[in-house]
């Protein structure tokens, strides 16, 4: 990357996915997938225990080719929708693809059903010749005891199109059209959620309060509707996963999809509850720095020193690239590809999906990244985070579509590590003491947001699933969520009643049940890795890059054991919390 290169905010281009996105181009993709499915259907008679290695590998190759084409369709529609959630053409295309893919999956699922049912001896023989796709095949068999008959599986796929998928699209469409009004310097501004979020970290405590109150005023007005959507998603999850498939608990479904043992997740959540006191101690310290007796929930992310430092988009990109390059120039080169190929949408627009994400359509294609960049330090950190996801995908691109993507908990590794590289880079180069102090405090703020807050979201999800199964109303869920907040904050933070609506504003709780603990897992894992990096320097880098390059071609357990980590041990998780405890102790030594 050239130091003289200038970067400007723009929308992304989807030309590398579909050059025109025309009806003809889309129809050709649909037709191609239709033919591939028809050809695959003719292979059903081959599925016997005595199938030859060659014939079996040919079937896997056909699965891979269909997955590639399906991912192009899905990715195009989802990126189109994210860029403008009010675009009726994007919504119609998304609905068409969901229906088509459900039908396509139904026509080809006979392969996965046969594979899961195959005896261990013959399955092991076939996996031994599968090369890079071995783990994909192995993981599929983990679901054997939870798999239903072919007619039942087909009904579920069709049901999801107009059931859970439709409810999630409805939630996204409703919430992404919200606008928020905030009076700043005597002028009332109408803004998106992303724009409003900037004011939640403002130095002015009254502005912070108003921003949060406006957020939950808007979400609170629709809480009965949004809560009803959630109740139905939970009932659908319970009916299918516990009622039909016989999983032992709602969260066990996500754990198996992540290939993470139930006991490892329970150990993680228990460690979070045990170590909530570290953050409570931090919040009491922060209150002293802010000159107040007790933090309000509005003040959790308040800057401890007034710093109006803003970053241009160009500055932000160069900061991230410099931080990446100092660690390894290859990582910076990969990250820069996202911008060079116009795969980053950084503009602030109404109707654009809130938050930030990275989407990899195919291993051979540079990922797409969405962010609404507004010049704050946290926007620079978000850029480092999402580009970290992109780097992870590109490093693992030698694997097939079936094995390149890491499971959710490990998928946060490169992104969180990238943020930590950025913070270290900023601290080394920042001379303004106010900004430096703010960066140090923000490290703990972000650790709270990524570890404890997400763990307590998962704890709430577990409680909410139980409550809804017992017939709880939306009001009772709100009461339960408020109790959850008061438990995690203890006596360190005053929580106002409007925060009872926070849970209806968290898309992951709706779209991907129990996704959130992946953030806690990833952050604590990266704290461990980063400590190793600081101790070992250059010797650490090849081991870290190898973990990223592995992608999803091995089990998380195997990947972590290679790095000397046993996720089932409470001591591993405690090690991450000990790092945070050390950061808080350092802050306590600073003269206020």
Coordinates of C-alpha atoms in Angstrom, one line a residue:
X1 CA 0.0 0.0 0.0
X2 CA 1.4 3.4 -1.0
X3 CA 1.6 6.0 1.7
X4 CA 0.4 8.6 -0.8
X5 CA -2.8 6.6 -1.6
X6 CA -5.9 8.5 -0.6
X7 CA -9.1 6.7 0.5
X8 CA -12.6 8.2 0.3
X9 CA -15.9 6.8 1.6
X10 CA -18.0 5.2 -1.0
X11 CA -20.6 2.4 -1.5
X12 CA -19.4 -1.0 -2.5
X13 CA -19.5 -2.6 -5.9
X14 CA -21.0 -6.0 -6.4
X15 CA -19.6 -6.5 -9.9
X16 CA -17.2 -9.2 -8.8
X17 CA -20.2 -11.3 -7.7
X18 CA -22.5 -10.5 -10.7
X19 CA -21.2 -8.2 -13.4
X20 CA -24.6 -6.7 -14.1
X21 CA -27.1 -8.1 -11.6
X22 CA -29.6 -8.1 -14.4
X23 CA -32.6 -10.3 -14.5
X24 CA -31.0 -12.3 -17.3
X25 CA -27.9 -12.9 -15.3
X26 CA -29.8 -14.0 -12.2
X27 CA -32.1 -16.2 -14.2
X28 CA -29.1 -17.9 -15.7
X29 CA -27.8 -18.7 -12.2
X30 CA -31.1 -20.1 -11.1
X31 CA -31.3 -22.2 -14.3
X32 CA -27.7 -23.5 -13.8
X33 CA -28.4 -24.5 -10.2
X34 CA -31.7 -26.2 -11.3
X35 CA -29.7 -28.3 -13.8
X36 CA -27.0 -29.2 -11.3
X37 CA -29.7 -30.3 -8.8
X38 CA -31.4 -32.4 -11.5
X39 CA -28.1 -34.1 -12.4
X40 CA -27.3 -34.7 -8.7
X41 CA -30.7 -36.3 -8.2
X42 CA -29.7 -39.1 -10.7
X43 CA -26.9 -40.2 -8.4
X44 CA -29.2 -41.5 -5.6
X45 CA -28.7 -45.1 -6.7
X46 CA -25.0 -44.8 -6.2
X47 CA -25.4 -44.3 -2.4
X48 CA -24.4 -47.7 -1.0
X49 CA -21.9 -48.7 1.6
X50 CA -19.8 -50.2 -1.2
X51 CA -19.6 -46.9 -3.2
X52 CA -16.1 -46.4 -4.7
X53 CA -13.8 -43.7 -3.5
X54 CA -13.9 -42.1 -6.9
X55 CA -17.7 -42.0 -7.2
X56 CA -18.0 -40.6 -3.6
X57 CA -15.5 -37.8 -4.2
X58 CA -17.3 -36.9 -7.4
X59 CA -20.5 -36.5 -5.4
X60 CA -18.7 -34.3 -2.9
X61 CA -17.3 -32.2 -5.8
X62 CA -20.8 -31.7 -7.1
X63 CA -22.0 -30.6 -3.6
X64 CA -19.1 -28.1 -3.6
X65 CA -20.0 -26.7 -7.0
X66 CA -23.6 -26.3 -6.1
X67 CA -22.7 -24.6 -2.8
X68 CA -20.4 -22.2 -4.7
X69 CA -23.2 -21.1 -7.0
X70 CA -25.8 -20.9 -4.2
X71 CA -23.4 -18.7 -2.2
X72 CA -23.1 -16.3 -5.2
X73 CA -26.9 -15.9 -5.3
X74 CA -27.4 -15.6 -1.5
X75 CA -24.5 -13.2 -1.1
X76 CA -25.6 -11.0 -3.9
X77 CA -29.1 -10.7 -2.5
X78 CA -28.0 -10.2 1.1
X79 CA -25.4 -7.5 0.2
X80 CA -28.0 -5.8 -2.0
X81 CA -30.5 -5.8 0.9
X82 CA -27.9 -4.6 3.5
X83 CA -27.0 -1.6 1.3
X84 CA -30.7 -0.6 1.3
X85 CA -33.1 -2.5 3.5
X86 CA -36.0 -0.6 2.0
X87 CA -35.2 -1.7 -1.6
X88 CA -38.3 -3.7 -2.7
X89 CA -36.4 -5.4 -5.5
X90 CA -33.8 -6.7 -3.1
X91 CA -36.5 -7.9 -0.7
X92 CA -38.3 -9.7 -3.6
X93 CA -35.0 -11.3 -4.8
X94 CA -34.2 -12.4 -1.2
X95 CA -37.6 -14.1 -0.9
X96 CA -37.3 -15.7 -4.3
X97 CA -33.8 -17.2 -3.4
X98 CA -35.0 -18.4 0.0
X99 CA -37.9 -20.3 -1.6
X100 CA -35.7 -21.6 -4.4
X101 CA -32.9 -22.8 -2.1
X102 CA -35.3 -24.5 0.2
X103 CA -36.7 -26.5 -2.7
X104 CA -33.2 -27.2 -4.0
X105 CA -32.0 -28.4 -0.6
X106 CA -35.0 -30.7 -0.4
X107 CA -34.1 -32.3 -3.7
X108 CA -30.5 -32.9 -2.8
X109 CA -30.6 -33.7 1.0
X110 CA -30.7 -37.4 0.3
X111 CA -26.9 -37.3 0.2
X112 CA -26.4 -35.8 3.6
X113 CA -29.1 -38.1 5.1
X114 CA -27.4 -41.2 3.6
X115 CA -24.0 -40.0 4.8
X116 CA -25.1 -39.4 8.4
X117 CA -26.7 -42.9 8.5
X118 CA -23.7 -44.7 7.0
X119 CA -22.0 -47.1 9.4
X120 CA -18.7 -45.9 11.0
X121 CA -16.4 -48.4 9.2
X122 CA -17.4 -47.4 5.7
X123 CA -17.7 -43.7 6.7
X124 CA -14.1 -43.7 8.0
X125 CA -12.8 -45.4 4.8
X126 CA -14.5 -42.6 2.7
X127 CA -13.3 -39.8 4.9
X128 CA -9.8 -41.0 4.7
X129 CA -9.7 -40.2 1.0
X130 CA -11.6 -36.9 1.3
X131 CA -8.5 -34.7 1.9
X132 CA -9.4 -31.1 2.8
X133 CA -13.1 -31.9 3.0
X134 CA -12.7 -34.6 5.7
X135 CA -13.7 -32.3 8.6
X136 CA -16.8 -31.1 6.7
X137 CA -17.9 -34.8 6.4
X138 CA -17.0 -35.6 9.9
X139 CA -18.9 -32.6 11.3
X140 CA -22.0 -33.6 9.3
X141 CA -22.1 -36.9 11.1
X142 CA -22.2 -35.1 14.5
X143 CA -25.9 -34.3 13.7
X144 CA -26.8 -37.9 13.1
X145 CA -28.9 -38.4 16.3
X146 CA -30.7 -35.1 15.7
X147 CA -31.7 -35.8 12.0
X148 CA -35.3 -36.6 11.1
X149 CA -36.7 -38.6 8.2
X150 CA -36.4 -37.1 4.7
X151 CA -40.1 -36.1 4.4
X152 CA -39.8 -34.4 7.8
X153 CA -36.6 -32.5 6.9
X154 CA -38.2 -31.3 3.7
X155 CA -41.2 -30.0 5.5
X156 CA -39.0 -28.1 7.9
X157 CA -37.0 -26.5 5.1
X158 CA -40.2 -25.3 3.4
X159 CA -41.7 -24.1 6.7
X160 CA -38.6 -22.0 7.4
X161 CA -39.1 -19.9 4.3
X162 CA -42.4 -18.5 5.4
X163 CA -41.6 -19.0 9.1
X164 CA -38.3 -18.1 10.8
X165 CA -36.7 -16.6 7.7
X166 CA -39.7 -14.4 7.0
X167 CA -39.9 -13.2 10.6
X168 CA -36.2 -12.3 10.6
X169 CA -36.6 -10.3 7.3
X170 CA -39.6 -8.6 8.8
X171 CA -37.6 -7.6 12.0
X172 CA -34.7 -6.3 9.8
X173 CA -37.1 -4.3 7.6
X174 CA -39.0 -2.7 10.5
X175 CA -35.9 -1.8 12.6
X176 CA -33.7 -0.5 9.7
X177 CA -36.3 2.0 8.7
X178 CA -36.2 3.7 12.2
X179 CA -35.0 7.3 12.5
X180 CA -34.1 9.1 15.7
X181 CA -34.5 12.7 16.8
X182 CA -31.8 14.3 19.0
X183 CA -31.4 18.0 19.9
X184 CA -27.7 19.0 19.7
X185 CA -26.6 22.6 20.3
X186 CA -30.2 23.8 20.0
X187 CA -30.8 22.0 16.7
X188 CA -33.0 18.9 16.4
X189 CA -31.4 16.4 14.0
X190 CA -33.0 13.3 12.5
X191 CA -30.5 10.5 12.2
X192 CA -29.9 6.7 11.7
X193 CA -29.1 4.4 14.6
X194 CA -25.4 4.5 13.6
X195 CA -25.4 8.3 13.7
X196 CA -27.2 8.3 17.1
X197 CA -24.7 5.8 18.6
X198 CA -21.9 8.4 18.2
X199 CA -23.7 10.6 20.8
X200 CA -23.8 7.7 23.3
X201 CA -20.0 8.2 23.8
X202 CA -20.1 12.0 23.9
X203 CA -18.4 13.9 26.7
X204 CA -21.7 15.7 27.5
X205 CA -23.6 13.5 30.0
X206 CA -26.9 15.0 29.1
X207 CA -26.4 14.3 25.4
X208 CA -25.5 10.7 26.3
X209 CA -28.7 10.3 28.3
X210 CA -30.9 11.8 25.6
X211 CA -29.3 9.6 22.9
X212 CA -30.0 6.4 24.9
X213 CA -33.5 7.5 25.8
X214 CA -34.3 8.3 22.2
X215 CA -33.0 4.9 21.1
X216 CA -35.2 3.0 23.5
X217 CA -38.1 5.3 23.0
X218 CA -38.3 4.3 19.4
X219 CA -37.6 0.6 20.0
X220 CA -39.9 0.7 23.1
X221 CA -42.8 1.9 21.0
X222 CA -42.6 -1.2 18.9
X223 CA -41.5 -3.5 21.7
X224 CA -44.9 -5.4 21.7
X225 CA -44.4 -6.2 18.0
X226 CA -40.7 -6.9 18.1
X227 CA -41.2 -8.9 21.2
X228 CA -43.9 -10.9 19.5
X229 CA -41.6 -11.6 16.6
X230 CA -39.0 -12.9 19.1
X231 CA -41.5 -15.1 21.0
X232 CA -42.4 -16.8 17.7
X233 CA -38.8 -17.3 16.7
X234 CA -38.1 -18.9 20.1
X235 CA -41.2 -21.1 19.9
X236 CA -40.2 -22.2 16.4
X237 CA -36.6 -23.0 17.7
X238 CA -38.1 -24.9 20.6
X239 CA -40.6 -26.8 18.5
X240 CA -38.1 -27.9 16.0
X241 CA -34.8 -28.3 17.9
X242 CA -36.1 -29.7 21.2
X243 CA -39.5 -31.1 20.3
X244 CA -38.6 -32.8 17.0
X245 CA -34.8 -33.2 17.0
X246 CA -34.5 -33.8 20.8
X247 CA -31.6 -31.5 21.6
X248 CA -31.2 -31.3 25.4
X249 CA -31.3 -27.5 25.5
X250 CA -31.8 -24.5 23.2
X251 CA -28.2 -23.4 23.4
X252 CA -26.9 -27.0 22.7
X253 CA -28.1 -26.5 19.0
X254 CA -25.6 -23.6 18.6
X255 CA -22.9 -25.4 20.4
X256 CA -23.1 -28.4 18.1
X257 CA -23.1 -26.1 15.0
X258 CA -20.0 -24.4 16.4
X259 CA -18.6 -27.9 17.3
X260 CA -17.9 -26.5 20.9
X261 CA -18.7 -28.9 23.8
X262 CA -21.6 -27.8 26.0
X263 CA -19.4 -27.9 29.1
X264 CA -16.9 -25.5 27.5
X265 CA -19.6 -22.9 26.9
X266 CA -21.1 -23.4 30.4
X267 CA -17.6 -23.0 31.8
X268 CA -17.1 -19.8 29.8
X269 CA -20.5 -18.3 31.0
X270 CA -19.8 -19.3 34.6
X271 CA -16.4 -17.6 34.4
X272 CA -18.1 -14.4 33.1
X273 CA -20.5 -14.4 36.0
X274 CA -17.7 -15.0 38.5
X275 CA -15.6 -12.1 37.0
X276 CA -18.3 -9.6 36.7
X277 CA -16.8 -8.0 39.9
X278 CA -13.7 -6.9 37.8
X279 CA -15.9 -4.7 35.6
X280 CA -18.0 -3.5 38.6
X281 CA -14.7 -2.4 40.2
X282 CA -13.8 -0.7 36.9
X283 CA -17.1 1.2 36.7
X284 CA -16.6 2.5 40.2
X285 CA -13.2 3.7 39.2
X286 CA -14.6 5.3 36.1
X287 CA -17.2 7.2 38.2
X288 CA -14.4 8.8 40.2
X289 CA -12.6 9.8 37.0
X290 CA -15.9 11.4 35.7
X291 CA -16.4 13.1 39.1
X292 CA -19.7 11.5 39.8
X293 CA -20.8 9.3 42.7
X294 CA -22.1 6.5 40.6
X295 CA -22.2 5.7 36.9
X296 CA -25.6 5.7 35.2
X297 CA -26.0 3.1 32.4
X298 CA -25.8 6.1 30.1
X299 CA -22.2 6.7 31.2
X300 CA -20.7 3.2 30.7
X301 CA -18.9 4.2 27.5
X302 CA -18.3 7.9 28.5
X303 CA -14.9 9.3 27.7
X304 CA -12.8 10.0 30.8
X305 CA -11.1 12.9 29.2
X306 CA -12.8 15.3 26.8
X307 CA -11.3 14.6 23.4
X308 CA -13.0 15.7 20.3
X309 CA -10.4 14.0 18.1
X310 CA -11.9 13.0 14.8
X311 CA -10.4 10.9 12.1
X312 CA -10.9 11.2 8.4
X313 CA -11.7 8.0 6.6
X314 CA -8.3 8.3 4.9
X315 CA -6.5 8.7 8.2
X316 CA -8.4 5.7 9.6
X317 CA -7.4 3.4 6.7
X318 CA -3.8 4.4 7.0
X319 CA -3.8 3.8 10.7
X320 CA -5.2 0.4 10.4
X321 CA -2.9 -0.6 7.5
X322 CA 0.1 0.7 9.5
X323 CA -0.9 -1.3 12.5
X324 CA -1.4 -4.4 10.4
X325 CA 1.8 -3.9 8.5
X326 CA 3.9 -3.5 11.6
X327 CA 2.8 -7.0 12.6
X328 CA 3.0 -8.6 9.2
X329 CA 3.0 -6.7 5.8
X330 CA 1.1 -9.6 4.2
X331 CA -1.9 -8.9 6.5
X332 CA -2.0 -5.3 5.5
X333 CA -1.8 -6.2 1.8
X334 CA -4.7 -8.5 2.1
X335 CA -6.8 -5.9 4.0
X336 CA -6.0 -3.3 1.4
X337 CA -7.5 -5.6 -1.3
X338 CA -11.0 -5.0 0.2
X339 CA -10.6 -1.2 -0.5
X340 CA -8.8 -1.6 -3.8
X341 CA -11.6 -3.8 -5.2
X342 CA -14.4 -1.5 -3.9
X343 CA -15.7 -4.2 -1.5
X344 CA -16.1 -1.8 1.4
X345 CA -19.3 0.2 1.9
X346 CA -18.4 2.9 4.4
X347 CA -21.0 5.6 3.6
X348 CA -23.6 6.7 6.1
X349 CA -27.1 6.4 4.5
X350 CA -30.7 6.0 5.6
X351 CA -32.1 2.6 5.0
X352 CA -28.6 1.0 5.1
X353 CA -28.3 -1.9 7.5
X354 CA -27.0 -0.9 10.9
X355 CA -23.9 -2.1 12.5
X356 CA -21.0 -3.6 10.6
X357 CA -20.2 -7.0 9.1
X358 CA -17.9 -8.9 6.8
X359 CA -19.3 -11.3 4.2
X360 CA -17.2 -13.8 2.2
X361 CA -19.1 -15.1 -0.8
X362 CA -16.5 -17.5 -2.1
X363 CA -13.0 -18.4 -0.9
X364 CA -11.5 -17.0 -4.2
X365 CA -13.3 -13.7 -3.9
X366 CA -12.2 -10.8 -1.7
X367 CA -14.7 -10.4 1.1
X368 CA -17.2 -7.5 1.3
X369 CA -17.3 -5.3 4.4
X370 CA -20.1 -3.0 5.6
X371 CA -19.6 -0.1 8.0
X372 CA -21.0 3.4 8.4
X373 CA -17.9 5.4 9.2
X374 CA -18.4 8.6 11.2
X375 CA -14.9 9.6 12.2
X376 CA -14.8 8.5 15.9
X377 CA -12.0 6.4 17.4
X378 CA -14.5 3.5 17.7
X379 CA -15.1 3.7 13.9
X380 CA -11.4 3.2 13.3
X381 CA -11.5 0.2 15.7
X382 CA -14.6 -1.2 13.8
X383 CA -12.7 -0.8 10.5
X384 CA -9.7 -2.8 12.0
X385 CA -12.2 -5.4 13.3
X386 CA -14.1 -6.0 10.1
X387 CA -10.9 -6.0 7.9
X388 CA -9.5 -8.6 10.4
X389 CA -12.5 -10.8 9.4
X390 CA -11.6 -10.3 5.8
X391 CA -8.0 -11.1 6.3
X392 CA -9.0 -14.4 8.1
X393 CA -11.1 -15.4 5.1
X394 CA -8.4 -14.6 2.6
X395 CA -5.7 -16.5 4.6
X396 CA -8.0 -19.5 4.6
X397 CA -8.9 -19.2 0.9
X398 CA -6.9 -22.3 -0.1
X399 CA -9.6 -24.4 1.4
X400 CA -12.9 -25.3 -0.3
X401 CA -16.2 -23.5 0.2
X402 CA -17.1 -26.4 2.6
X403 CA -14.1 -25.9 4.9
X404 CA -12.6 -22.4 4.7
X405 CA -14.9 -20.6 7.1
X406 CA -13.9 -20.9 10.8
X407 CA -16.7 -21.7 13.3
X408 CA -18.3 -18.6 15.0
X409 CA -16.1 -18.5 18.2
X410 CA -12.9 -18.8 16.2
X411 CA -14.2 -16.5 13.5
X412 CA -13.7 -13.6 15.9
X413 CA -9.9 -14.3 16.3
X414 CA -8.4 -12.2 13.5
X415 CA -10.9 -9.4 14.0
X416 CA -10.3 -8.9 17.7
X417 CA -6.5 -9.4 17.3
X418 CA -6.6 -6.7 14.6
X419 CA -8.3 -4.2 17.0
X420 CA -5.6 -4.9 19.6
X421 CA -2.9 -4.3 17.1
X422 CA -4.5 -0.9 16.3
X423 CA -4.8 0.1 19.9
X424 CA -1.1 -0.7 20.5
X425 CA -0.2 1.3 17.4
X426 CA -2.3 4.3 18.5
X427 CA -0.7 4.2 22.0
X428 CA 2.8 4.2 20.6
X429 CA 2.2 7.1 18.3
X430 CA -0.3 9.3 20.3
X431 CA 1.4 12.2 22.2
X432 CA -1.8 13.8 23.6
X433 CA -2.1 12.5 27.1
X434 CA -5.9 13.0 27.1
X435 CA -6.3 10.9 24.0
X436 CA -3.9 8.3 25.4
X437 CA -5.8 8.0 28.7
X438 CA -9.0 7.7 26.8
X439 CA -7.6 4.9 24.7
X440 CA -6.5 3.0 27.8
X441 CA -10.0 3.4 29.4
X442 CA -11.6 2.4 26.0
X443 CA -9.7 -0.9 26.1
X444 CA -11.6 -1.9 29.2
X445 CA -14.8 -0.4 27.8
X446 CA -14.5 -2.5 24.8
X447 CA -13.5 -5.6 26.8
X448 CA -16.8 -5.1 28.8
X449 CA -18.8 -4.7 25.6
X450 CA -17.2 -7.8 23.9
X451 CA -16.9 -10.1 26.9
X452 CA -19.2 -9.5 29.8
X453 CA -22.1 -7.8 27.9
X454 CA -22.2 -10.6 25.3
X455 CA -22.0 -13.3 27.9
X456 CA -24.9 -11.8 29.8
X457 CA -26.8 -11.6 26.5
X458 CA -26.3 -15.3 26.2
X459 CA -27.4 -15.8 29.8
X460 CA -30.6 -13.8 29.1
X461 CA -31.3 -15.8 25.9
X462 CA -31.2 -19.0 28.0
X463 CA -33.6 -17.5 30.5
X464 CA -35.8 -16.0 27.8
X465 CA -36.2 -19.4 26.0
X466 CA -37.3 -20.9 29.3
X467 CA -39.6 -18.1 30.1
X468 CA -41.3 -18.1 26.6
X469 CA -41.8 -21.9 26.9
X470 CA -43.5 -21.2 30.2
X471 CA -45.8 -18.6 28.6
X472 CA -44.1 -15.3 29.5
X473 CA -45.4 -12.1 28.0
X474 CA -43.2 -9.4 26.4
X475 CA -43.5 -7.3 29.5
X476 CA -42.2 -10.2 31.6
X477 CA -39.3 -10.6 29.2
X478 CA -38.5 -6.9 29.6
X479 CA -38.6 -7.3 33.4
X480 CA -36.3 -10.3 33.1
X481 CA -33.8 -8.4 31.0
X482 CA -33.7 -5.5 33.4
X483 CA -32.9 -8.0 36.2
X484 CA -30.1 -9.4 34.0
X485 CA -28.6 -5.9 33.7
X486 CA -28.8 -5.2 37.4
X487 CA -27.1 -8.5 38.2
X488 CA -24.2 -7.9 35.8
X489 CA -23.7 -4.3 37.1
X490 CA -24.3 -5.0 40.8
X491 CA -24.1 -1.8 42.8
X492 CA -21.6 -0.1 40.4
X493 CA -24.1 1.3 37.8
X494 CA -27.6 2.8 38.1
X495 CA -29.8 1.2 35.4
X496 CA -32.9 3.2 34.2
X497 CA -36.1 1.5 33.3
X498 CA -35.9 2.3 29.6
X499 CA -33.0 -0.2 29.3
X500 CA -35.6 -3.0 29.6
X501 CA -36.0 -2.6 25.9
X502 CA -32.4 -3.1 25.0
X503 CA -32.8 -6.8 24.1
X504 CA -35.3 -6.0 21.3
X505 CA -32.7 -3.9 19.7
X506 CA -30.1 -6.7 19.4
X507 CA -30.4 -8.3 15.9
X508 CA -28.1 -11.3 16.7
X509 CA -30.6 -12.5 19.4
X510 CA -33.2 -12.7 16.6
X511 CA -31.2 -13.8 13.6
X512 CA -28.7 -16.3 15.0
X513 CA -29.8 -17.6 18.5
X514 CA -26.9 -17.8 20.9
X515 CA -24.4 -16.3 18.5
X516 CA -23.3 -13.8 21.1
X517 CA -21.1 -16.0 23.2
X518 CA -18.8 -16.2 20.2
X519 CA -17.7 -12.6 21.0
X520 CA -16.8 -13.5 24.6
X521 CA -15.1 -16.7 23.5
X522 CA -13.1 -14.8 20.8
X523 CA -12.0 -11.9 22.9
X524 CA -10.8 -14.1 25.8
X525 CA -9.0 -16.3 23.3
X526 CA -7.3 -13.3 21.7
X527 CA -6.2 -11.9 25.1
X528 CA -4.4 -15.2 25.6
X529 CA -2.9 -15.0 22.1
X530 CA -1.9 -11.4 22.5
X531 CA -0.1 -12.1 25.8
X532 CA 1.8 -14.9 24.0
X533 CA 2.7 -12.4 21.2
X534 CA 4.0 -9.8 23.6
X535 CA 6.2 -12.5 25.3
X536 CA 7.4 -14.3 22.2
X537 CA 7.5 -11.6 19.5
X538 CA 8.4 -12.9 16.1
X539 CA 8.3 -16.6 17.2
X540 CA 4.5 -16.3 17.8
X541 CA 3.6 -15.0 14.4
X542 CA 3.9 -18.3 12.3
X543 CA 1.7 -20.2 14.9
X544 CA -0.9 -17.5 14.8
X545 CA -1.0 -17.2 11.0
X546 CA -1.3 -21.0 10.8
X547 CA -4.4 -20.9 13.0
X548 CA -6.0 -18.4 10.6
X549 CA -5.0 -20.3 7.5
X550 CA -6.6 -23.4 8.9
X551 CA -10.1 -21.8 8.6
X552 CA -12.7 -24.4 9.3
X553 CA -10.8 -27.4 8.0
X554 CA -10.3 -28.8 11.5
X555 CA -12.4 -28.9 14.7
X556 CA -12.0 -25.9 17.1
X557 CA -10.8 -28.3 19.8
X558 CA -8.0 -29.6 17.5
X559 CA -7.0 -26.1 16.4
X560 CA -6.8 -24.8 20.0
X561 CA -5.0 -27.9 21.4
X562 CA -2.3 -27.2 18.7
X563 CA -1.9 -23.8 20.4
X564 CA -1.8 -25.4 23.9
X565 CA -5.3 -24.4 24.9
X566 CA -8.0 -26.6 26.5
X567 CA -11.3 -24.7 26.3
X568 CA -12.9 -27.0 28.9
X569 CA -10.7 -25.7 31.6
X570 CA -11.9 -22.8 33.8
X571 CA -8.2 -21.7 34.1
X572 CA -8.0 -20.9 30.4
X573 CA -11.0 -18.5 30.6
X574 CA -9.8 -17.1 33.9
X575 CA -6.4 -16.2 32.3
X576 CA -8.3 -13.8 30.0
X577 CA -10.1 -12.2 32.9
X578 CA -6.8 -11.9 34.7
X579 CA -5.4 -9.8 31.8
X580 CA -8.4 -7.4 32.2
X581 CA -7.9 -7.4 36.0
X582 CA -4.4 -6.3 35.3
X583 CA -5.6 -3.5 33.0
X584 CA -8.0 -2.2 35.7
X585 CA -5.2 -2.3 38.3
X586 CA -3.0 -0.2 36.0
X587 CA -5.8 2.3 35.6
X588 CA -6.2 2.5 39.3
X589 CA -2.6 3.6 39.6
X590 CA -3.1 6.6 37.3
X591 CA -3.4 10.0 39.0
X592 CA -6.9 11.3 38.6

